[in-house]
PDB file of C-alpha atoms and ligand atoms in Angstrom:
ATOM      1  CA  UNK A 134     -42.919 -25.063 104.038  1.00 80.00           C
ATOM      2  CA  UNK A 135     -45.069 -27.630 102.241  1.00 87.00           C
ATOM      3  CA  UNK A 136     -48.659 -27.698 103.463  1.00 95.00           C
ATOM      4  CA  UNK A 137     -50.404 -30.899 104.420  1.00 96.00           C
ATOM      5  CA  UNK A 138     -53.907 -32.058 105.304  1.00 98.00           C
ATOM      6  CA  UNK A 139     -54.505 -33.139 108.885  1.00 98.00           C
ATOM      7  CA  UNK A 140     -57.535 -35.353 109.471  1.00 98.00           C
ATOM      8  CA  UNK A 141     -58.736 -35.781 113.047  1.00 98.00           C
ATOM      9  CA  UNK A 142     -61.446 -38.378 113.567  1.00 97.00           C
ATOM     10  CA  UNK A 143     -62.908 -40.056 116.591  1.00 95.00           C
ATOM     11  CA  UNK A 144     -65.725 -40.226 119.082  1.00 94.00           C
ATOM     12  CA  UNK A 145     -67.773 -37.266 120.307  1.00 91.00           C
ATOM     13  CA  UNK A 146     -66.308 -35.096 123.036  1.00 92.00           C
ATOM     14  CA  UNK A 147     -62.741 -36.438 122.961  1.00 92.00           C
ATOM     15  CA  UNK A 148     -61.481 -32.926 122.317  1.00 91.00           C
ATOM     16  CA  UNK A 149     -61.181 -33.196 118.543  1.00 95.00           C
ATOM     17  CA  UNK A 150     -62.496 -29.730 117.754  1.00 93.00           C
ATOM     18  CA  UNK A 151     -60.519 -27.906 120.437  1.00 93.00           C
ATOM     19  CA  UNK A 152     -57.350 -29.759 119.474  1.00 96.00           C
ATOM     20  CA  UNK A 153     -57.896 -29.186 115.761  1.00 97.00           C
ATOM     21  CA  UNK A 154     -58.415 -25.466 116.394  1.00 95.00           C
ATOM     22  CA  UNK A 155     -55.178 -25.165 118.388  1.00 96.00           C
ATOM     23  CA  UNK A 156     -53.197 -27.190 115.860  1.00 97.00           C
ATOM     24  CA  UNK A 157     -54.481 -25.025 113.000  1.00 96.00           C
ATOM     25  CA  UNK A 158     -53.494 -21.898 114.875  1.00 95.00           C
ATOM     26  CA  UNK A 159     -50.001 -23.211 115.664  1.00 97.00           C
ATOM     27  CA  UNK A 160     -49.367 -24.118 112.016  1.00 97.00           C
ATOM     28  CA  UNK A 161     -51.207 -21.183 110.430  1.00 95.00           C
ATOM     29  CA  UNK A 162     -53.676 -23.614 108.848  1.00 96.00           C
ATOM     30  CA  UNK A 163     -57.420 -23.332 108.295  1.00 94.00           C
ATOM     31  CA  UNK A 164     -59.586 -25.226 110.762  1.00 95.00           C
ATOM     32  CA  UNK A 165     -62.793 -26.838 109.519  1.00 96.00           C
ATOM     33  CA  UNK A 166     -65.329 -28.341 111.905  1.00 96.00           C
ATOM     34  CA  UNK A 167     -67.163 -30.863 109.722  1.00 97.00           C
ATOM     35  CA  UNK A 168     -69.502 -31.735 112.604  1.00 96.00           C
ATOM     36  CA  UNK A 169     -70.755 -28.131 112.604  1.00 97.00           C
ATOM     37  CA  UNK A 170     -71.855 -28.636 109.000  1.00 98.00           C
ATOM     38  CA  UNK A 171     -73.934 -31.718 109.912  1.00 98.00           C
ATOM     39  CA  UNK A 172     -75.313 -29.812 112.891  1.00 98.00           C
ATOM     40  CA  UNK A 173     -76.326 -26.898 110.631  1.00 98.00           C
ATOM     41  CA  UNK A 174     -78.106 -29.284 108.244  1.00 98.00           C
ATOM     42  CA  UNK A 175     -79.887 -30.832 111.245  1.00 98.00           C
ATOM     43  CA  UNK A 176     -81.033 -27.404 112.418  1.00 98.00           C
ATOM     44  CA  UNK A 177     -82.352 -26.563 108.950  1.00 98.00           C
ATOM     45  CA  UNK A 178     -84.204 -29.881 108.685  1.00 98.00           C
ATOM     46  CA  UNK A 179     -85.689 -29.313 112.141  1.00 98.00           C
ATOM     47  CA  UNK A 180     -86.855 -25.787 111.293  1.00 98.00           C
ATOM     48  CA  UNK A 181     -88.332 -26.905 107.975  1.00 97.00           C
ATOM     49  CA  UNK A 182     -89.902 -30.092 109.336  1.00 98.00           C
ATOM     50  CA  UNK A 183     -88.115 -32.280 106.819  1.00 98.00           C
ATOM     51  CA  UNK A 184     -89.155 -35.958 106.928  1.00 98.00           C
ATOM     52  CA  UNK A 185     -85.875 -37.861 107.062  1.00 97.00           C
ATOM     53  CA  UNK A 186     -87.353 -40.989 105.487  1.00 97.00           C
ATOM     54  CA  UNK A 187     -88.464 -39.032 102.411  1.00 97.00           C
ATOM     55  CA  UNK A 188     -85.446 -38.983 100.100  1.00 96.00           C
ATOM     56  CA  UNK A 189     -86.950 -36.433  97.681  1.00 97.00           C
ATOM     57  CA  UNK A 190     -87.813 -34.076 100.512  1.00 97.00           C
ATOM     58  CA  UNK A 191     -84.293 -34.404 101.903  1.00 98.00           C
ATOM     59  CA  UNK A 192     -82.680 -33.702  98.525  1.00 97.00           C
ATOM     60  CA  UNK A 193     -84.943 -30.713  97.928  1.00 97.00           C
ATOM     61  CA  UNK A 194     -84.158 -29.321 101.375  1.00 98.00           C
ATOM     62  CA  UNK A 195     -80.413 -29.727 100.780  1.00 98.00           C
ATOM     63  CA  UNK A 196     -80.720 -27.450  97.750  1.00 96.00           C
ATOM     64  CA  UNK A 197     -81.853 -24.664 100.073  1.00 95.00           C
ATOM     65  CA  UNK A 198     -78.846 -24.900 102.378  1.00 97.00           C
ATOM     66  CA  UNK A 199     -75.697 -22.847 102.247  1.00 96.00           C
ATOM     67  CA  UNK A 200     -73.118 -23.225 105.016  1.00 97.00           C
ATOM     68  CA  UNK A 201     -70.178 -20.915 105.624  1.00 95.00           C
ATOM     69  CA  UNK A 202     -67.658 -20.285 108.375  1.00 95.00           C
ATOM     70  CA  UNK A 203     -66.796 -16.707 109.372  1.00 95.00           C
ATOM     71  CA  UNK A 204     -64.028 -15.573 111.667  1.00 92.00           C
ATOM     72  CA  UNK A 205     -65.040 -13.895 114.972  1.00 92.00           C
ATOM     73  CA  UNK A 206     -62.874 -12.824 117.922  1.00 90.00           C
ATOM     74  CA  UNK A 207     -63.512 -16.153 119.650  1.00 85.00           C
ATOM     75  CA  UNK A 208     -62.932 -18.310 116.554  1.00 86.00           C
ATOM     76  CA  UNK A 209     -64.895 -19.425 113.526  1.00 90.00           C
ATOM     77  CA  UNK A 210     -68.680 -19.238 113.643  1.00 95.00           C
ATOM     78  CA  UNK A 211     -71.015 -21.364 111.549  1.00 97.00           C
ATOM     79  CA  UNK A 212     -73.473 -19.558 109.275  1.00 98.00           C
ATOM     80  CA  UNK A 213     -76.565 -21.195 107.813  1.00 98.00           C
ATOM     81  CA  UNK A 214     -78.037 -19.271 104.877  1.00 98.00           C
ATOM     82  CA  UNK A 215     -76.390 -16.080 106.128  1.00 98.00           C
ATOM     83  CA  UNK A 216     -77.467 -16.485 109.784  1.00 98.00           C
ATOM     84  CA  UNK A 217     -75.031 -17.044 112.627  1.00 98.00           C
ATOM     85  CA  UNK A 218     -76.127 -20.390 114.116  1.00 98.00           C
ATOM     86  CA  UNK A 219     -72.984 -21.143 116.110  1.00 96.00           C
ATOM     87  CA  UNK A 220     -74.791 -21.252 119.481  1.00 95.00           C
ATOM     88  CA  UNK A 221     -77.977 -22.865 118.262  1.00 97.00           C
ATOM     89  CA  UNK A 222     -76.270 -25.865 116.633  1.00 97.00           C
ATOM     90  CA  UNK A 223     -74.553 -26.827 119.907  1.00 94.00           C
ATOM     91  CA  UNK A 224     -77.876 -27.205 121.749  1.00 94.00           C
ATOM     92  CA  UNK A 225     -79.084 -30.584 122.952  1.00 92.00           C
ATOM     93  CA  UNK A 226     -82.058 -30.861 120.587  1.00 96.00           C
ATOM     94  CA  UNK A 227     -79.616 -30.628 117.669  1.00 97.00           C
ATOM     95  CA  UNK A 228     -77.212 -33.138 119.290  1.00 94.00           C
ATOM     96  CA  UNK A 229     -80.151 -35.486 119.717  1.00 94.00           C
ATOM     97  CA  UNK A 230     -80.971 -35.522 116.001  1.00 96.00           C
ATOM     98  CA  UNK A 231     -77.651 -34.953 114.265  1.00 96.00           C
ATOM     99  CA  UNK A 232     -76.589 -38.583 113.999  1.00 95.00           C
ATOM    100  CA  UNK A 233     -79.810 -39.616 112.239  1.00 96.00           C
ATOM    101  CA  UNK A 234     -79.435 -36.723 109.802  1.00 97.00           C
ATOM    102  CA  UNK A 235     -75.765 -37.346 109.110  1.00 96.00           C
ATOM    103  CA  UNK A 236     -76.409 -41.012 108.385  1.00 95.00           C
ATOM    104  CA  UNK A 237     -78.397 -40.056 105.249  1.00 97.00           C
ATOM    105  CA  UNK A 238     -76.561 -40.750 101.996  1.00 96.00           C
ATOM    106  CA  UNK A 239     -77.741 -37.542 100.312  1.00 97.00           C
ATOM    107  CA  UNK A 240     -76.586 -35.421 103.232  1.00 98.00           C
ATOM    108  CA  UNK A 241     -73.166 -37.077 103.276  1.00 97.00           C
ATOM    109  CA  UNK A 242     -72.691 -36.705  99.527  1.00 96.00           C
ATOM    110  CA  UNK A 243     -73.352 -32.993  99.716  1.00 96.00           C
ATOM    111  CA  UNK A 244     -71.238 -32.312 102.804  1.00 97.00           C
ATOM    112  CA  UNK A 245     -68.296 -34.471 101.737  1.00 97.00           C
ATOM    113  CA  UNK A 246     -68.209 -32.673  98.368  1.00 96.00           C
ATOM    114  CA  UNK A 247     -68.067 -29.283 100.084  1.00 96.00           C
ATOM    115  CA  UNK A 248     -65.420 -30.463 102.550  1.00 97.00           C
ATOM    116  CA  UNK A 249     -63.198 -31.778  99.760  1.00 97.00           C
ATOM    117  CA  UNK A 250     -63.395 -28.393  98.026  1.00 96.00           C
ATOM    118  CA  UNK A 251     -62.383 -26.651 101.269  1.00 94.00           C
ATOM    119  CA  UNK A 252     -59.243 -28.802 101.436  1.00 95.00           C
ATOM    120  CA  UNK A 253     -58.211 -28.364  97.815  1.00 94.00           C
ATOM    121  CA  UNK A 254     -55.283 -26.100  98.632  1.00 94.00           C
ATOM    122  CA  UNK A 255     -54.153 -28.124 101.681  1.00 96.00           C
ATOM    123  CA  UNK A 256     -53.066 -26.338 104.858  1.00 96.00           C
ATOM    124  CA  UNK A 257     -56.242 -27.598 106.508  1.00 97.00           C
ATOM    125  CA  UNK A 258     -57.058 -29.301 109.791  1.00 98.00           C
ATOM    126  CA  UNK A 259     -60.473 -30.961 109.621  1.00 98.00           C
ATOM    127  CA  UNK A 260     -62.143 -32.924 112.378  1.00 97.00           C
ATOM    128  CA  UNK A 261     -65.062 -35.338 112.151  1.00 96.00           C
ATOM    129  CA  UNK A 262     -65.864 -39.006 111.774  1.00 95.00           C
ATOM    130  CA  UNK A 263     -64.884 -39.900 108.204  1.00 96.00           C
ATOM    131  CA  UNK A 264     -62.230 -37.345 107.356  1.00 97.00           C
ATOM    132  CA  UNK A 265     -59.301 -39.775 107.142  1.00 97.00           C
ATOM    133  CA  UNK A 266     -61.369 -42.531 105.543  1.00 96.00           C
ATOM    134  CA  UNK A 267     -63.717 -40.830 103.052  1.00 96.00           C
ATOM    135  CA  UNK A 268     -63.167 -37.071 102.782  1.00 97.00           C
ATOM    136  CA  UNK A 269     -59.358 -37.089 102.580  1.00 98.00           C
ATOM    137  CA  UNK A 270     -58.174 -40.702 102.302  1.00 97.00           C
ATOM    138  CA  UNK A 271     -54.791 -39.350 101.175  1.00 96.00           C
ATOM    139  CA  UNK A 272     -54.357 -36.952 104.104  1.00 97.00           C
ATOM    140  CA  UNK A 273     -50.704 -36.778 105.100  1.00 96.00           C
ATOM    141  CA  UNK A 274     -51.571 -37.015 108.803  1.00 97.00           C
ATOM    142  CA  UNK A 275     -54.512 -38.919 110.266  1.00 98.00           C
ATOM    143  CA  UNK A 276     -55.245 -38.958 113.963  1.00 98.00           C
ATOM    144  CA  UNK A 277     -57.918 -41.074 115.623  1.00 97.00           C
ATOM    145  CA  UNK A 278     -58.946 -39.762 119.042  1.00 97.00           C
ATOM    146  CA  UNK A 279     -60.536 -41.629 121.888  1.00 96.00           C
ATOM    147  CA  UNK A 280     -61.066 -41.174 125.622  1.00 97.00           C
ATOM    148  CA  UNK A 281     -62.918 -42.848 128.458  1.00 97.00           C
ATOM    149  CA  UNK A 282     -66.658 -42.114 128.490  1.00 97.00           C
ATOM    150  CA  UNK A 283     -66.659 -40.541 131.979  1.00 97.00           C
ATOM    151  CA  UNK A 284     -63.996 -38.047 130.910  1.00 97.00           C
ATOM    152  CA  UNK A 285     -65.740 -37.275 127.640  1.00 97.00           C
ATOM    153  CA  UNK A 286     -69.068 -36.642 129.396  1.00 97.00           C
ATOM    154  CA  UNK A 287     -67.466 -34.406 132.002  1.00 96.00           C
ATOM    155  CA  UNK A 288     -65.674 -32.369 129.337  1.00 94.00           C
ATOM    156  CA  UNK A 289     -68.898 -31.941 127.359  1.00 95.00           C
ATOM    157  CA  UNK A 290     -70.749 -30.887 130.525  1.00 96.00           C
ATOM    158  CA  UNK A 291     -68.180 -28.156 131.179  1.00 94.00           C
ATOM    159  CA  UNK A 292     -68.298 -27.018 127.564  1.00 91.00           C
ATOM    160  CA  UNK A 293     -72.098 -26.694 127.697  1.00 93.00           C
ATOM    161  CA  UNK A 294     -71.970 -24.965 131.081  1.00 94.00           C
ATOM    162  CA  UNK A 295     -69.731 -22.329 129.538  1.00 91.00           C
ATOM    163  CA  UNK A 296     -72.575 -21.741 127.109  1.00 88.00           C
ATOM    164  CA  UNK A 297     -75.109 -21.415 129.934  1.00 90.00           C
ATOM    165  CA  UNK A 298     -76.592 -24.838 129.239  1.00 91.00           C
ATOM    166  CA  UNK A 299     -76.944 -26.975 132.320  1.00 91.00           C
ATOM    167  CA  UNK A 300     -77.261 -30.710 131.716  1.00 94.00           C
ATOM    168  CA  UNK A 301     -76.708 -33.600 134.047  1.00 95.00           C
ATOM    169  CA  UNK A 302     -74.018 -36.171 133.303  1.00 96.00           C
ATOM    170  CA  UNK A 303     -76.509 -39.000 132.703  1.00 96.00           C
ATOM    171  CA  UNK A 304     -78.205 -37.069 129.921  1.00 95.00           C
ATOM    172  CA  UNK A 305     -74.863 -36.342 128.300  1.00 96.00           C
ATOM    173  CA  UNK A 306     -73.634 -39.947 128.563  1.00 97.00           C
ATOM    174  CA  UNK A 307     -76.883 -41.147 127.014  1.00 96.00           C
ATOM    175  CA  UNK A 308     -76.481 -38.774 124.073  1.00 95.00           C
ATOM    176  CA  UNK A 309     -72.814 -39.601 123.525  1.00 96.00           C
ATOM    177  CA  UNK A 310     -73.453 -43.347 123.659  1.00 96.00           C
ATOM    178  CA  UNK A 311     -76.374 -43.112 121.269  1.00 95.00           C
ATOM    179  CA  UNK A 312     -74.366 -41.045 118.791  1.00 94.00           C
ATOM    180  CA  UNK A 313     -71.310 -43.314 119.066  1.00 94.00           C
ATOM    181  CA  UNK A 314     -73.562 -46.231 118.246  1.00 95.00           C
ATOM    182  CA  UNK A 315     -75.316 -44.637 115.255  1.00 94.00           C
ATOM    183  CA  UNK A 316     -72.083 -43.089 113.940  1.00 93.00           C
ATOM    184  CA  UNK A 317     -70.171 -46.384 114.115  1.00 94.00           C
ATOM    185  CA  UNK A 318     -72.850 -48.663 112.716  1.00 95.00           C
ATOM    186  CA  UNK A 319     -74.365 -46.612 109.872  1.00 94.00           C
ATOM    187  CA  UNK A 320     -74.012 -47.894 106.310  1.00 92.00           C
ATOM    188  CA  UNK A 321     -72.654 -44.632 104.863  1.00 90.00           C
ATOM    189  CA  UNK A 322     -69.138 -43.671 105.994  1.00 90.00           C
ATOM    190  CA  UNK A 323     -69.262 -45.184 109.468  1.00 92.00           C
ATOM    191  CA  UNK A 324     -66.891 -43.917 112.118  1.00 93.00           C
ATOM    192  CA  UNK A 325     -63.890 -46.215 111.859  1.00 92.00           C
ATOM    193  CA  UNK A 326     -60.231 -45.742 112.349  1.00 94.00           C
ATOM    194  CA  UNK A 327     -58.313 -45.387 109.086  1.00 95.00           C
ATOM    195  CA  UNK A 328     -55.644 -48.088 108.796  1.00 95.00           C
ATOM    196  CA  UNK A 329     -52.891 -45.510 108.671  1.00 96.00           C
ATOM    197  CA  UNK A 330     -54.256 -43.308 111.498  1.00 97.00           C
ATOM    198  CA  UNK A 331     -52.279 -42.686 114.663  1.00 97.00           C
ATOM    199  CA  UNK A 332     -54.316 -43.340 117.807  1.00 97.00           C
ATOM    200  CA  UNK A 333     -54.424 -40.686 120.491  1.00 97.00           C
ATOM    201  CA  UNK A 334     -56.059 -41.555 123.803  1.00 97.00           C
ATOM    202  CA  UNK A 335     -56.803 -38.218 125.458  1.00 96.00           C
ATOM    203  CA  UNK A 336     -58.181 -39.574 128.749  1.00 97.00           C
ATOM    204  CA  UNK A 337     -55.237 -38.351 130.786  1.00 97.00           C
ATOM    205  CA  UNK A 338     -54.116 -35.465 128.618  1.00 96.00           C
ATOM    206  CA  UNK A 339     -54.778 -31.750 128.947  1.00 94.00           C
ATOM    207  CA  UNK A 340     -55.891 -29.844 125.897  1.00 93.00           C
ATOM    208  CA  UNK A 341     -52.464 -28.251 125.568  1.00 96.00           C
ATOM    209  CA  UNK A 342     -50.763 -31.645 125.735  1.00 97.00           C
ATOM    210  CA  UNK A 343     -53.065 -33.094 123.065  1.00 96.00           C
ATOM    211  CA  UNK A 344     -52.497 -30.161 120.770  1.00 97.00           C
ATOM    212  CA  UNK A 345     -48.709 -30.289 121.281  1.00 98.00           C
ATOM    213  CA  UNK A 346     -48.665 -33.989 120.408  1.00 98.00           C
ATOM    214  CA  UNK A 347     -50.579 -33.433 117.172  1.00 98.00           C
ATOM    215  CA  UNK A 348     -48.453 -30.414 116.215  1.00 98.00           C
ATOM    216  CA  UNK A 349     -45.375 -32.601 116.808  1.00 97.00           C
ATOM    217  CA  UNK A 350     -46.809 -35.336 114.577  1.00 97.00           C
ATOM    218  CA  UNK A 351     -47.632 -32.765 111.893  1.00 97.00           C
ATOM    219  CA  UNK A 352     -44.153 -31.217 111.913  1.00 96.00           C
ATOM    220  CA  UNK A 353     -42.640 -34.673 111.594  1.00 95.00           C
ATOM    221  CA  UNK A 354     -44.834 -35.384 108.560  1.00 94.00           C
ATOM    222  CA  UNK A 355     -44.050 -32.036 106.966  1.00 93.00           C
ATOM    223  CA  UNK A 356     -40.302 -32.576 107.448  1.00 90.00           C
ATOM    224  CA  UNK A 357     -40.500 -36.168 106.162  1.00 85.00           C
ATOM    225  CA  UNK A 358     -42.310 -34.921 103.073  1.00 74.00           C
ATOM    226  CA  UNK A 359     -39.738 -32.177 102.478  1.00 72.00           C
ATOM    227  CA  UNK A 360     -36.913 -34.728 102.729  1.00 74.00           C
ATOM    228  CA  UNK A 361     -38.645 -36.898 100.149  1.00 72.00           C
ATOM    229  CA  UNK A 362     -38.759 -33.928  97.799  1.00 63.00           C
ATOM    230  CA  UNK A 363     -35.000 -33.190  98.075  1.00 59.00           C
TER     231      UNK A 363
HETATM  232  O1  CDP B 191     -68.861 -32.087 119.013  1.00 56.85           O
HETATM  233  P1  CDP B 191     -69.135 -33.550 118.945  1.00 56.85           P
HETATM  234  O2  CDP B 191     -67.880 -34.361 118.971  1.00 56.85           O
HETATM  235  O3  CDP B 191     -70.149 -34.008 119.904  1.00 56.85           O
HETATM  236  O4  CDP B 191     -69.813 -33.840 117.556  1.00 56.85           O
HETATM  237  P2  CDP B 191     -69.588 -33.088 116.195  1.00 56.85           P
HETATM  238  O5  CDP B 191     -68.187 -33.227 115.718  1.00 56.85           O
HETATM  239  O6  CDP B 191     -70.157 -31.728 116.295  1.00 56.85           O
HETATM  240  O7  CDP B 191     -70.484 -33.980 115.219  1.00 56.85           O
HETATM  241  C1  CDP B 191     -71.872 -34.098 115.439  1.00 56.85           C
HETATM  242  C2  CDP B 191     -72.376 -35.315 114.694  1.00 56.85           C
HETATM  243  O8  CDP B 191     -72.235 -35.102 113.283  1.00 56.85           O
HETATM  244  C3  CDP B 191     -71.684 -36.640 114.961  1.00 56.85           C
HETATM  245  O9  CDP B 191     -72.205 -37.324 116.081  1.00 56.85           O
HETATM  246  C4  CDP B 191     -71.939 -37.404 113.660  1.00 56.85           C
HETATM  247  O10 CDP B 191     -73.211 -37.996 113.684  1.00 56.85           O
HETATM  248  C5  CDP B 191     -71.954 -36.306 112.616  1.00 56.85           C
HETATM  249  N1  CDP B 191     -70.698 -36.182 111.877  1.00 56.85           N
HETATM  250  C6  CDP B 191     -70.498 -37.046 110.821  1.00 56.85           C
HETATM  251  O11 CDP B 191     -71.305 -37.914 110.560  1.00 56.85           O
HETATM  252  N2  CDP B 191     -69.387 -36.917 110.043  1.00 56.85           N
HETATM  253  C7  CDP B 191     -68.483 -35.983 110.306  1.00 56.85           C
HETATM  254  N3  CDP B 191     -67.421 -35.872 109.495  1.00 56.85           N
HETATM  255  C8  CDP B 191     -68.662 -35.108 111.390  1.00 56.85           C
HETATM  256  C9  CDP B 191     -69.786 -35.233 112.178  1.00 56.85           C
END
């Protein structure tokens, strides 16, 4: 069967990553969490006290960063310069700084280049903010996810609780709102819906339902494409 690229964009905590993971598994595709890459850069900048307003310093720091994904029993883990940082990058202090870091042009250039290489052979599900608009504007399937804020905050709270991080809902809402704002208003690759993206409101959907819907959309695209080739 012909392989396609599936781009899943949208706001934080709508279930993009979990859905993308399940869709990739169902189709035998590779899942790439582009947000994890921006989170890893943020962690590196934090540890190396990089001044975000200093372009030279940022570019120099980027040269020292290598990001990889490695398969573990519970899914892919993010590695920064050979170290497993999967847990660290999900912590609140990273969430609080990631949108400022990912708004930097030099950071985006570097990450987008790496993401495009990862999708060269297709058969990829990638989630993020600019996947359908900038990284893979020709993706065969683009999905734009949204959900009501209260539901998104509750889901994120549960996710963090599972990682032994206890945060109150207000703190989470504040972080999600701040990131939504920065992500949607930045000059470089702002979060916007691609014109040809299909909208998926996940407010009243379970994870399984969301994933089934996207798998259905993907199969339709794959079949359409095969028909075109006949
Ligand atoms: O998991 P959550 O939805 O909260 O966020 P994420 O996907 O891990 O992404 C973290 C942050 O990275 C976002 O708030 C964006 O600022 C940035 N990001 C981006 O700019 N472009 C992407 N393709 C993916 C993430």
